[in-house]
mmCIF file of C-alpha atoms in Angstrom:
data_model
loop_
_atom_site.group_PDB
_atom_site.id
_atom_site.type_symbol
_atom_site.label_atom_id
_atom_site.label_comp_id
_atom_site.label_asym_id
_atom_site.label_seq_id
_atom_site.Cartn_x
_atom_site.Cartn_y
_atom_site.Cartn_z
ATOM 1 C CA MET A 28 -38.214 -84.519 101.013
ATOM 2 C CA SER A 29 -34.592 -83.720 100.340
ATOM 3 C CA SER A 30 -33.120 -83.852 96.863
ATOM 4 C CA PRO A 31 -30.792 -86.742 95.964
ATOM 5 C CA LEU A 32 -27.032 -86.175 96.269
ATOM 6 C CA VAL A 33 -24.957 -85.627 93.115
ATOM 7 C CA LEU A 34 -21.207 -86.306 92.979
ATOM 8 C CA GLN A 35 -19.471 -84.340 95.605
ATOM 9 C CA ARG A 36 -15.954 -84.787 94.185
ATOM 10 C CA ASP A 37 -15.338 -81.086 93.866
ATOM 11 C CA LEU A 38 -15.166 -80.822 97.647
ATOM 12 C CA PHE A 39 -12.050 -82.832 97.777
ATOM 13 C CA PRO A 40 -8.579 -82.709 96.126
ATOM 14 C CA PHE A 41 -8.937 -84.680 92.966
ATOM 15 C CA LYS A 42 -5.811 -86.761 93.598
ATOM 16 C CA ALA A 43 -7.109 -87.778 97.087
ATOM 17 C CA VAL A 44 -10.333 -89.291 95.897
ATOM 18 C CA ALA A 45 -9.825 -90.561 92.362
ATOM 19 C CA GLY A 46 -10.286 -94.372 92.487
ATOM 20 C CA TYR A 47 -10.509 -94.162 96.348
ATOM 21 C CA LEU A 48 -12.919 -96.958 97.406
ATOM 22 C CA ASN A 49 -11.460 -97.230 100.887
ATOM 23 C CA GLY A 50 -13.426 -94.734 103.056
ATOM 24 C CA ALA A 51 -13.860 -97.297 105.690
ATOM 25 C CA SER A 52 -10.026 -97.133 106.327
ATOM 26 C CA ARG A 53 -9.717 -93.286 106.522
ATOM 27 C CA ALA A 54 -11.594 -90.494 104.932
ATOM 28 C CA PRO A 55 -9.920 -88.333 102.376
ATOM 29 C CA GLN A 56 -9.609 -84.838 103.685
ATOM 30 C CA LEU A 57 -12.289 -82.317 102.707
ATOM 31 C CA LYS A 58 -11.079 -78.996 101.357
ATOM 32 C CA ALA A 59 -13.075 -77.274 103.947
ATOM 33 C CA VAL A 60 -11.424 -79.327 106.786
ATOM 34 C CA ALA A 61 -7.987 -78.464 105.365
ATOM 35 C CA ALA A 62 -8.980 -74.741 105.306
ATOM 36 C CA ALA A 63 -10.147 -74.886 108.911
ATOM 37 C CA ALA A 64 -6.858 -76.401 109.936
ATOM 38 C CA GLN A 65 -4.915 -73.639 108.019
ATOM 39 C CA HIS A 66 -6.968 -70.894 109.585
ATOM 40 C CA ALA A 67 -6.490 -72.344 113.065
ATOM 41 C CA LEU A 68 -2.804 -72.746 112.611
ATOM 42 C CA HIS A 69 -2.540 -69.080 111.386
ATOM 43 C CA TRP A 70 -4.552 -67.814 114.384
ATOM 44 C CA ARG A 71 -2.273 -69.747 116.635
ATOM 45 C CA THR A 72 0.825 -68.332 115.001
ATOM 46 C CA GLU A 73 -0.455 -64.865 115.471
ATOM 47 C CA ASN A 74 -1.680 -65.312 119.024
ATOM 48 C CA ALA A 75 0.292 -66.567 122.056
ATOM 49 C CA GLY A 76 -2.609 -67.268 124.481
ATOM 50 C CA MET A 77 -6.122 -68.674 124.060
ATOM 51 C CA PRO A 78 -9.186 -66.638 125.217
ATOM 52 C CA ILE A 79 -10.962 -68.606 128.009
ATOM 53 C CA PRO A 80 -14.295 -68.865 125.983
ATOM 54 C CA GLU A 81 -12.321 -70.722 123.365
ATOM 55 C CA PHE A 82 -11.720 -73.599 125.752
ATOM 56 C CA PHE A 83 -15.412 -74.279 125.850
ATOM 57 C CA GLY A 84 -17.446 -72.707 122.828
ATOM 58 C CA PRO A 85 -15.932 -74.869 120.100
ATOM 59 C CA VAL A 86 -16.204 -78.006 122.256
ATOM 60 C CA GLN A 87 -19.936 -77.412 122.657
ATOM 61 C CA GLU A 88 -20.388 -76.776 118.939
ATOM 62 C CA ALA A 89 -18.772 -80.010 118.045
ATOM 63 C CA ARG A 90 -21.031 -81.812 120.682
ATOM 64 C CA GLU A 91 -24.061 -80.248 119.306
ATOM 65 C CA SER A 92 -23.198 -81.035 115.730
ATOM 66 C CA PHE A 93 -22.624 -84.802 116.631
ATOM 67 C CA ALA A 94 -25.800 -84.885 118.630
ATOM 68 C CA ARG A 95 -27.684 -83.502 115.605
ATOM 69 C CA LEU A 96 -26.150 -86.208 113.439
ATOM 70 C CA ILE A 97 -27.487 -89.034 115.769
ATOM 71 C CA GLY A 98 -30.741 -87.447 116.585
ATOM 72 C CA ALA A 99 -29.790 -86.893 120.242
ATOM 73 C CA LYS A 100 -31.940 -84.461 122.328
ATOM 74 C CA GLU A 101 -29.241 -83.593 124.686
ATOM 75 C CA ALA A 102 -25.872 -82.521 123.420
ATOM 76 C CA GLU A 103 -24.667 -82.823 127.011
ATOM 77 C CA ARG A 104 -24.693 -86.604 126.572
ATOM 78 C CA VAL A 105 -21.929 -86.332 124.067
ATOM 79 C CA ALA A 106 -18.337 -86.714 125.099
ATOM 80 C CA LEU A 107 -15.301 -85.731 122.932
ATOM 81 C CA ILE A 108 -12.724 -88.612 122.934
ATOM 82 C CA PRO A 109 -9.483 -89.402 121.248
ATOM 83 C CA ALA A 110 -10.420 -92.889 119.827
ATOM 84 C CA THR A 111 -13.063 -95.595 120.012
ATOM 85 C CA SER A 112 -10.961 -97.591 122.405
ATOM 86 C CA TYR A 113 -11.135 -94.641 124.873
ATOM 87 C CA GLY A 114 -14.903 -94.614 124.709
ATOM 88 C CA VAL A 115 -15.226 -98.411 125.025
ATOM 89 C CA SER A 116 -12.981 -98.501 127.924
ATOM 90 C CA THR A 117 -14.818 -95.731 129.765
ATOM 91 C CA VAL A 118 -17.926 -97.900 129.370
ATOM 92 C CA ALA A 119 -16.024 -100.926 130.570
ATOM 93 C CA LYS A 120 -14.869 -99.156 133.700
ATOM 94 C CA ASN A 121 -18.567 -98.535 134.705
ATOM 95 C CA LEU A 122 -20.227 -101.692 133.702
ATOM 96 C CA PRO A 123 -21.426 -103.883 136.713
ATOM 97 C CA VAL A 124 -20.075 -107.351 135.878
ATOM 98 C CA GLY A 125 -19.249 -110.278 138.183
ATOM 99 C CA LYS A 126 -18.302 -113.921 138.385
ATOM 100 C CA GLY A 127 -20.602 -116.006 136.189
ATOM 101 C CA ASP A 128 -21.841 -113.109 134.082
ATOM 102 C CA ASN A 129 -21.089 -112.862 130.375
ATOM 103 C CA ILE A 130 -20.383 -110.062 127.760
ATOM 104 C CA ILE A 131 -21.201 -110.830 124.163
ATOM 105 C CA VAL A 132 -19.305 -109.757 121.018
ATOM 106 C CA VAL A 133 -19.258 -111.085 117.562
ATOM 107 C CA GLU A 134 -16.559 -112.903 115.570
ATOM 108 C CA ASP A 135 -13.846 -110.698 113.988
ATOM 109 C CA GLN A 136 -14.971 -107.763 115.871
ATOM 110 C CA PHE A 137 -12.601 -104.675 115.650
ATOM 111 C CA PRO A 138 -9.952 -104.904 118.369
ATOM 112 C CA SER A 139 -10.859 -101.530 119.808
ATOM 113 C CA ASN A 140 -14.327 -103.111 120.798
ATOM 114 C CA TYR A 141 -12.815 -106.388 122.021
ATOM 115 C CA TYR A 142 -9.777 -106.014 124.266
ATOM 116 C CA ALA A 143 -11.495 -103.814 127.012
ATOM 117 C CA TRP A 144 -14.140 -106.612 127.366
ATOM 118 C CA SER A 145 -11.645 -109.374 127.282
ATOM 119 C CA VAL A 146 -9.630 -107.822 130.220
ATOM 120 C CA LEU A 147 -12.801 -106.981 132.064
ATOM 121 C CA CYS A 148 -14.072 -110.550 131.906
ATOM 122 C CA ALA A 149 -10.729 -111.950 132.949
ATOM 123 C CA ASP A 150 -10.549 -109.653 135.962
ATOM 124 C CA ALA A 151 -14.194 -110.349 136.970
ATOM 125 C CA GLY A 152 -14.294 -114.096 136.281
ATOM 126 C CA ALA A 153 -16.936 -113.552 133.569
ATOM 127 C CA GLU A 154 -17.256 -115.183 130.223
ATOM 128 C CA LEU A 155 -16.543 -113.297 127.015
ATOM 129 C CA ARG A 156 -18.872 -114.954 124.622
ATOM 130 C CA THR A 157 -18.189 -114.648 120.903
ATOM 131 C CA VAL A 158 -21.035 -115.268 118.340
ATOM 132 C CA LYS A 159 -19.511 -116.701 115.152
ATOM 133 C CA ARG A 160 -20.562 -115.569 111.673
ATOM 134 C CA PRO A 161 -23.045 -118.111 110.299
ATOM 135 C CA ALA A 162 -21.603 -120.596 107.963
ATOM 136 C CA PRO A 163 -22.876 -120.464 104.290
ATOM 137 C CA GLY A 164 -26.109 -122.363 104.001
ATOM 138 C CA SER A 165 -26.785 -122.330 107.798
ATOM 139 C CA THR A 166 -30.167 -121.304 109.043
ATOM 140 C CA GLY A 167 -30.738 -117.986 110.889
ATOM 141 C CA SER A 168 -28.984 -114.562 110.357
ATOM 142 C CA TRP A 169 -26.012 -113.384 112.371
ATOM 143 C CA SER A 170 -28.398 -111.051 114.411
ATOM 144 C CA GLU A 171 -30.575 -114.004 115.259
ATOM 145 C CA HIS A 172 -27.559 -116.095 116.410
ATOM 146 C CA LEU A 173 -26.621 -112.896 118.526
ATOM 147 C CA LEU A 174 -30.002 -112.619 120.059
ATOM 148 C CA ASP A 175 -30.006 -116.428 120.901
ATOM 149 C CA ALA A 176 -26.699 -116.014 122.817
ATOM 150 C CA ILE A 177 -28.068 -113.532 125.282
ATOM 151 C CA ASP A 178 -29.270 -115.005 128.493
ATOM 152 C CA GLU A 179 -30.165 -113.926 132.075
ATOM 153 C CA ASN A 180 -26.472 -113.782 132.909
ATOM 154 C CA THR A 181 -25.571 -111.273 130.129
ATOM 155 C CA ALA A 182 -24.117 -108.174 131.446
ATOM 156 C CA ALA A 183 -23.645 -106.452 128.016
ATOM 157 C CA VAL A 184 -23.752 -106.850 124.359
ATOM 158 C CA ALA A 185 -20.918 -104.945 122.694
ATOM 159 C CA VAL A 186 -21.232 -104.889 118.929
ATOM 160 C CA ALA A 187 -20.855 -102.584 115.884
ATOM 161 C CA ASN A 188 -23.860 -101.297 114.038
ATOM 162 C CA VAL A 189 -22.000 -102.241 110.725
ATOM 163 C CA HIS A 190 -19.346 -104.981 110.909
ATOM 164 C CA TRP A 191 -16.006 -103.431 109.895
ATOM 165 C CA ALA A 192 -14.892 -106.318 107.749
ATOM 166 C CA ASP A 193 -17.821 -107.062 105.544
ATOM 167 C CA GLY A 194 -20.562 -104.634 106.198
ATOM 168 C CA SER A 195 -22.933 -107.022 107.852
ATOM 169 C CA LEU A 196 -25.772 -105.215 109.613
ATOM 170 C CA PHE A 197 -27.193 -106.052 113.009
ATOM 171 C CA ASP A 198 -30.778 -105.709 114.149
ATOM 172 C CA LEU A 199 -30.287 -102.985 116.810
ATOM 173 C CA LYS A 200 -33.880 -102.534 117.700
ATOM 174 C CA ALA A 201 -34.279 -106.293 118.555
ATOM 175 C CA LEU A 202 -31.028 -106.300 120.285
ATOM 176 C CA ARG A 203 -32.167 -103.445 122.489
ATOM 177 C CA ALA A 204 -35.431 -105.219 123.198
ATOM 178 C CA ARG A 205 -33.650 -108.516 124.171
ATOM 179 C CA THR A 206 -31.031 -106.746 126.326
ATOM 180 C CA ASN A 207 -33.767 -104.902 128.131
ATOM 181 C CA ASP A 208 -35.454 -108.240 128.787
ATOM 182 C CA VAL A 209 -32.441 -109.403 130.804
ATOM 183 C CA ASP A 210 -31.367 -105.950 132.204
ATOM 184 C CA ALA A 211 -28.146 -105.991 130.088
ATOM 185 C CA TRP A 212 -26.290 -102.999 128.528
ATOM 186 C CA LEU A 213 -26.224 -102.359 124.773
ATOM 187 C CA VAL A 214 -22.836 -100.899 123.713
ATOM 188 C CA LEU A 215 -22.518 -99.822 120.012
ATOM 189 C CA ASP A 216 -19.403 -99.149 118.026
ATOM 190 C CA ALA A 217 -20.702 -96.885 115.336
ATOM 191 C CA THR A 218 -17.353 -96.013 113.715
ATOM 192 C CA GLN A 219 -18.323 -97.625 110.518
ATOM 193 C CA SER A 220 -21.795 -96.283 110.372
ATOM 194 C CA ILE A 221 -22.342 -92.883 111.791
ATOM 195 C CA GLY A 222 -21.738 -90.291 109.039
ATOM 196 C CA ALA A 223 -22.544 -92.764 106.303
ATOM 197 C CA MET A 224 -26.006 -93.983 107.190
ATOM 198 C CA PRO A 225 -29.027 -92.628 109.249
ATOM 199 C CA PHE A 226 -29.127 -93.386 112.942
ATOM 200 C CA ASP A 227 -31.559 -92.238 115.687
ATOM 201 C CA VAL A 228 -30.155 -92.691 119.163
ATOM 202 C CA GLU A 229 -33.437 -91.890 120.723
ATOM 203 C CA ASP A 230 -35.121 -94.651 118.817
ATOM 204 C CA VAL A 231 -32.486 -97.289 119.286
ATOM 205 C CA GLN A 232 -31.744 -96.185 122.945
ATOM 206 C CA PRO A 233 -28.279 -97.874 123.390
ATOM 207 C CA ASP A 234 -26.498 -97.349 126.727
ATOM 208 C CA ALA A 235 -23.370 -96.055 124.890
ATOM 209 C CA LEU A 236 -22.712 -95.172 121.283
ATOM 210 C CA ILE A 237 -19.110 -94.657 120.347
ATOM 211 C CA ALA A 238 -17.691 -93.459 116.922
ATOM 212 C CA GLY A 239 -14.161 -92.731 115.666
ATOM 213 C CA GLY A 240 -14.086 -89.461 113.953
ATOM 214 C CA TYR A 241 -11.525 -89.831 111.105
ATOM 215 C CA LYS A 242 -13.529 -92.200 108.863
ATOM 216 C CA TRP A 243 -17.126 -91.390 107.821
ATOM 217 C CA LEU A 244 -17.272 -88.267 110.035
ATOM 218 C CA MET A 245 -14.441 -86.675 107.946
ATOM 219 C CA GLY A 246 -12.453 -85.465 110.863
ATOM 220 C CA PRO A 247 -8.638 -85.679 111.663
ATOM 221 C CA TYR A 248 -6.971 -88.791 113.059
ATOM 222 C CA GLY A 249 -7.035 -88.803 116.820
ATOM 223 C CA CYS A 250 -10.692 -87.595 117.473
ATOM 224 C CA GLY A 251 -13.927 -89.328 118.227
ATOM 225 C CA TYR A 252 -17.339 -89.089 119.859
ATOM 226 C CA ALA A 253 -19.260 -91.030 122.525
ATOM 227 C CA TRP A 254 -22.937 -90.630 123.428
ATOM 228 C CA TYR A 255 -23.720 -92.061 126.921
ATOM 229 C CA GLY A 256 -27.194 -92.847 128.116
ATOM 230 C CA PRO A 257 -28.644 -92.592 131.666
ATOM 231 C CA ARG A 258 -26.811 -95.633 132.964
ATOM 232 C CA MET A 259 -23.529 -93.601 132.585
ATOM 233 C CA ASP A 260 -24.844 -90.437 134.274
ATOM 234 C CA ASN A 261 -23.025 -90.706 137.576
ATOM 235 C CA GLY A 262 -20.110 -92.976 136.368
ATOM 236 C CA GLN A 263 -16.357 -92.758 136.864
ATOM 237 C CA PRO A 264 -14.102 -91.320 134.051
ATOM 238 C CA ILE A 265 -10.963 -93.098 133.095
ATOM 239 C CA GLU A 266 -9.058 -89.800 133.670
ATOM 240 C CA GLU A 267 -9.402 -86.831 136.000
ATOM 241 C CA ASN A 268 -8.715 -83.472 134.287
ATOM 242 C CA TRP A 269 -9.445 -79.854 135.248
ATOM 243 C CA ILE A 270 -11.854 -78.949 132.478
ATOM 244 C CA ASN A 271 -14.480 -81.515 133.242
ATOM 245 C CA ARG A 272 -15.067 -80.388 136.777
ATOM 246 C CA ALA A 273 -17.822 -77.899 137.710
ATOM 247 C CA GLY A 274 -16.842 -74.329 137.592
ATOM 248 C CA SER A 275 -13.881 -74.876 135.252
ATOM 249 C CA GLU A 276 -14.833 -71.736 133.255
ATOM 250 C CA ASP A 277 -13.500 -69.630 136.272
ATOM 251 C CA PHE A 278 -9.722 -69.989 135.906
ATOM 252 C CA ARG A 279 -9.221 -67.872 138.996
ATOM 253 C CA ASN A 280 -10.671 -70.655 141.181
ATOM 254 C CA LEU A 281 -9.230 -73.709 139.535
ATOM 255 C CA VAL A 282 -7.182 -74.348 142.686
ATOM 256 C CA ASN A 283 -10.391 -74.486 144.690
ATOM 257 C CA TYR A 284 -10.833 -78.187 143.809
ATOM 258 C CA GLN A 285 -14.222 -79.442 143.004
ATOM 259 C CA ASP A 286 -15.695 -82.879 143.711
ATOM 260 C CA GLU A 287 -18.515 -82.161 141.294
ATOM 261 C CA TYR A 288 -18.293 -82.853 137.520
ATOM 262 C CA ARG A 289 -19.740 -80.843 134.677
ATOM 263 C CA PRO A 290 -23.230 -82.243 133.569
ATOM 264 C CA LEU A 291 -23.840 -85.642 132.168
ATOM 265 C CA ALA A 292 -21.223 -86.940 129.666
ATOM 266 C CA SER A 293 -18.869 -83.917 130.161
ATOM 267 C CA ARG A 294 -17.007 -85.897 132.866
ATOM 268 C CA TYR A 295 -15.893 -88.350 130.194
ATOM 269 C CA CYS A 296 -14.384 -85.915 127.739
ATOM 270 C CA VAL A 297 -10.751 -86.322 127.138
ATOM 271 C CA GLY A 298 -8.143 -83.770 128.713
ATOM 272 C CA GLN A 299 -7.119 -81.139 126.166
ATOM 273 C CA GLN A 300 -10.330 -81.455 124.435
ATOM 274 C CA SER A 301 -10.031 -77.879 123.400
ATOM 275 C CA ASN A 302 -7.473 -78.568 120.813
ATOM 276 C CA PHE A 303 -7.018 -75.343 118.792
ATOM 277 C CA LEU A 304 -6.142 -77.257 115.594
ATOM 278 C CA MET A 305 -8.279 -80.351 115.727
ATOM 279 C CA LEU A 306 -11.597 -78.921 116.868
ATOM 280 C CA PRO A 307 -12.057 -76.592 113.834
ATOM 281 C CA MET A 308 -11.416 -79.583 111.575
ATOM 282 C CA GLN A 309 -13.845 -81.730 113.432
ATOM 283 C CA ILE A 310 -16.486 -79.023 113.332
ATOM 284 C CA ALA A 311 -16.011 -78.607 109.600
ATOM 285 C CA GLY A 312 -16.225 -82.278 108.905
ATOM 286 C CA LEU A 313 -19.349 -82.760 111.043
ATOM 287 C CA ALA A 314 -21.014 -79.794 109.312
ATOM 288 C CA GLN A 315 -20.475 -81.283 105.907
ATOM 289 C CA VAL A 316 -21.713 -84.749 106.961
ATOM 290 C CA ASN A 317 -24.848 -83.161 108.551
ATOM 291 C CA ALA A 318 -25.475 -81.390 105.329
ATOM 292 C CA TRP A 319 -25.239 -84.468 103.236
ATOM 293 C CA GLY A 320 -27.360 -86.646 105.559
ATOM 294 C CA GLY A 321 -26.968 -90.308 106.181
ATOM 295 C CA ASP A 322 -29.952 -91.308 104.115
ATOM 296 C CA ARG A 323 -28.830 -89.505 101.105
ATOM 297 C CA ILE A 324 -25.313 -90.959 101.404
ATOM 298 C CA GLN A 325 -26.769 -94.529 101.471
ATOM 299 C CA ALA A 326 -28.924 -93.734 98.393
ATOM 300 C CA TYR A 327 -25.959 -92.410 96.602
ATOM 301 C CA CYS A 328 -23.840 -95.532 97.378
ATOM 302 C CA ALA A 329 -26.705 -97.810 96.628
ATOM 303 C CA ASN A 330 -26.927 -96.383 93.117
ATOM 304 C CA LEU A 331 -23.173 -97.004 92.640
ATOM 305 C CA TRP A 332 -23.555 -100.649 93.524
ATOM 306 C CA SER A 333 -26.648 -101.085 91.268
ATOM 307 C CA VAL A 334 -24.382 -100.526 88.292
ATOM 308 C CA ILE A 335 -22.246 -103.666 88.912
ATOM 309 C CA THR A 336 -23.943 -105.961 91.487
ATOM 310 C CA ASP A 337 -25.627 -108.345 88.974
ATOM 311 C CA GLN A 338 -22.461 -108.693 86.979
ATOM 312 C CA LEU A 339 -20.447 -109.402 90.135
ATOM 313 C CA GLN A 340 -22.722 -112.228 91.083
ATOM 314 C CA GLU A 341 -22.441 -113.698 87.530
ATOM 315 C CA LEU A 342 -18.698 -113.776 88.088
ATOM 316 C CA GLY A 343 -19.343 -115.808 91.328
ATOM 317 C CA VAL A 344 -18.453 -113.021 93.567
ATOM 318 C CA GLY A 345 -20.623 -113.081 96.843
ATOM 319 C CA VAL A 346 -22.307 -109.848 97.701
ATOM 320 C CA PRO A 347 -24.235 -109.901 101.095
ATOM 321 C CA ALA A 348 -27.871 -109.529 100.824
ATOM 322 C CA ASP A 349 -28.317 -107.651 104.085
ATOM 323 C CA ARG A 350 -25.703 -105.044 103.954
ATOM 324 C CA ALA A 351 -24.894 -101.344 104.159
ATOM 325 C CA HIS A 352 -24.151 -99.713 100.862
ATOM 326 C CA HIS A 353 -21.099 -97.770 101.935
ATOM 327 C CA LEU A 354 -19.116 -100.842 103.227
ATOM 328 C CA VAL A 355 -19.360 -104.142 101.449
ATOM 329 C CA GLY A 356 -17.283 -107.203 101.822
ATOM 330 C CA LEU A 357 -17.009 -109.019 98.515
ATOM 331 C CA SER A 358 -16.524 -112.855 98.795
ATOM 332 C CA LEU A 359 -14.193 -113.918 95.868
ATOM 333 C CA PRO A 360 -14.796 -117.179 94.085
ATOM 334 C CA ALA A 361 -12.682 -120.141 94.943
ATOM 335 C CA GLY A 362 -9.351 -120.208 92.937
ATOM 336 C CA MET A 363 -9.097 -116.585 92.210
ATOM 337 C CA ASN A 364 -5.558 -115.429 92.154
ATOM 338 C CA ARG A 365 -5.291 -112.794 94.984
ATOM 339 C CA ASP A 366 -2.004 -111.403 93.668
ATOM 340 C CA ARG A 367 -3.350 -110.934 90.265
ATOM 341 C CA LEU A 368 -6.318 -109.178 91.538
ATOM 342 C CA VAL A 369 -4.258 -106.772 93.602
ATOM 343 C CA ALA A 370 -2.249 -106.091 90.506
ATOM 344 C CA GLU A 371 -5.370 -105.333 88.504
ATOM 345 C CA PHE A 372 -6.620 -102.904 91.097
ATOM 346 C CA ASN A 373 -3.289 -101.207 91.272
ATOM 347 C CA ARG A 374 -3.147 -100.879 87.546
ATOM 348 C CA ARG A 375 -6.450 -99.118 87.530
ATOM 349 C CA GLY A 376 -5.554 -96.785 90.491
ATOM 350 C CA LEU A 377 -8.310 -98.388 92.702
ATOM 351 C CA HIS A 378 -7.801 -98.375 96.527
ATOM 352 C CA VAL A 379 -9.629 -101.030 98.501
ATOM 353 C CA SER A 380 -8.994 -103.045 101.562
ATOM 354 C CA TYR A 381 -8.549 -106.766 102.365
ATOM 355 C CA ARG A 382 -10.149 -108.053 105.528
ATOM 356 C CA GLY A 383 -9.755 -111.858 105.955
ATOM 357 C CA ASP A 384 -11.161 -113.538 102.874
ATOM 358 C CA ALA A 385 -13.129 -110.566 101.804
ATOM 359 C CA VAL A 386 -12.317 -107.497 99.608
ATOM 360 C CA ARG A 387 -13.761 -104.565 101.448
ATOM 361 C CA VAL A 388 -15.119 -101.827 99.133
ATOM 362 C CA SER A 389 -16.214 -98.655 100.733
ATOM 363 C CA PRO A 390 -17.301 -95.968 98.358
ATOM 364 C CA ASN A 391 -18.791 -92.540 99.316
ATOM 365 C CA VAL A 392 -20.219 -89.530 97.528
ATOM 366 C CA TYR A 393 -16.981 -88.679 95.900
ATOM 367 C CA ASN A 394 -16.981 -91.859 93.843
ATOM 368 C CA THR A 395 -18.279 -92.510 90.234
ATOM 369 C CA GLU A 396 -20.074 -95.193 88.476
ATOM 370 C CA GLU A 397 -17.022 -95.421 86.152
ATOM 371 C CA GLU A 398 -14.817 -96.429 89.142
ATOM 372 C CA MET A 399 -17.346 -99.143 90.044
ATOM 373 C CA MET A 400 -17.034 -100.379 86.498
ATOM 374 C CA GLN A 401 -13.379 -100.357 86.750
ATOM 375 C CA LEU A 402 -13.657 -102.510 89.884
ATOM 376 C CA LEU A 403 -15.938 -105.000 88.088
ATOM 377 C CA MET A 404 -13.340 -105.188 85.168
ATOM 378 C CA ALA A 405 -10.496 -105.734 87.488
ATOM 379 C CA ILE A 406 -12.218 -108.629 89.084
ATOM 380 C CA ALA A 407 -13.302 -110.121 85.723
ATOM 381 C CA LYS A 408 -9.781 -109.825 84.486
ATOM 382 C CA ALA A 409 -8.306 -111.494 87.536
ATOM 383 C CA ARG A 410 -10.769 -114.307 87.325
ATOM 384 C CA GLY A 411 -9.691 -115.058 83.807
#
């Protein structure tokens, strides 16, 4: 059994993480990630060309590191992508859907996992079915309502593992079982979960798992990862580039055009995937997240919340019962002055996000119990 995590603040610049309870928006930059970028930039300054193996080796290293993080047996099922929307659009291009079918999403889903399905349904004459968040006091969980919405005409369920606005968790195993019953695809946006909580892709077996890399995966802005299951093995990429074709390692024969792609998800990797500056940063971020481990990150964040949860509820603040610990949407009591609350947060140097009616608090292993207490005191002060 691995030892519990202790405060990891020394791995980041102090100014970047002090009071930073907003990791769901963008990760602070690890010192190791910055060092990787500086080393790569220095190398590029001193070298005009790039050795051919460097187009492929670092890409494979990043794929293997992400595969290890999600428990994937085959790194070749991982594609390097520039954004969640790119990975979702790739699935949408390959999903069989026709008139009378439906694709299911949930209320207030992040736009990158919504627009592609909206356009696809409009083009195909299908229904985009949105499952609303259960009203307070209603029966059944959000996951149960989602399961009830699936029928024999469902082509796909496209949801997040953790809802980006409030941290709501969905029962992925139950969703997989139900989608299997009706031969529907399960597409997961894991941007707000992978890197902060454990996940086993071999256990859940989605058809696609997609994650932006600049949040919990500690990478730079403009990177992401997609794992594609067997249904995507012979699909069509959304772009055609030289490096994803068979034999692309042999630069002398690139003009001998190939119909065959590289194996499995390689066909879906973005062009210019061999980014000399971003890839070293991605690899450094993934290495650190793998070293921490999602289970230990969740345990660390759960301990932070244990310090203040009871007091928050005494103040009338709603704290979801079934939630992730790294991303929690707090429901404020009626009548609380939002402007006053923002001022209290600012005065204490606390950084959070506001999503709809919720205050989204997303701590990580660089945060302290004292910062959580400052959060509590800010809310108490604003409540009056």
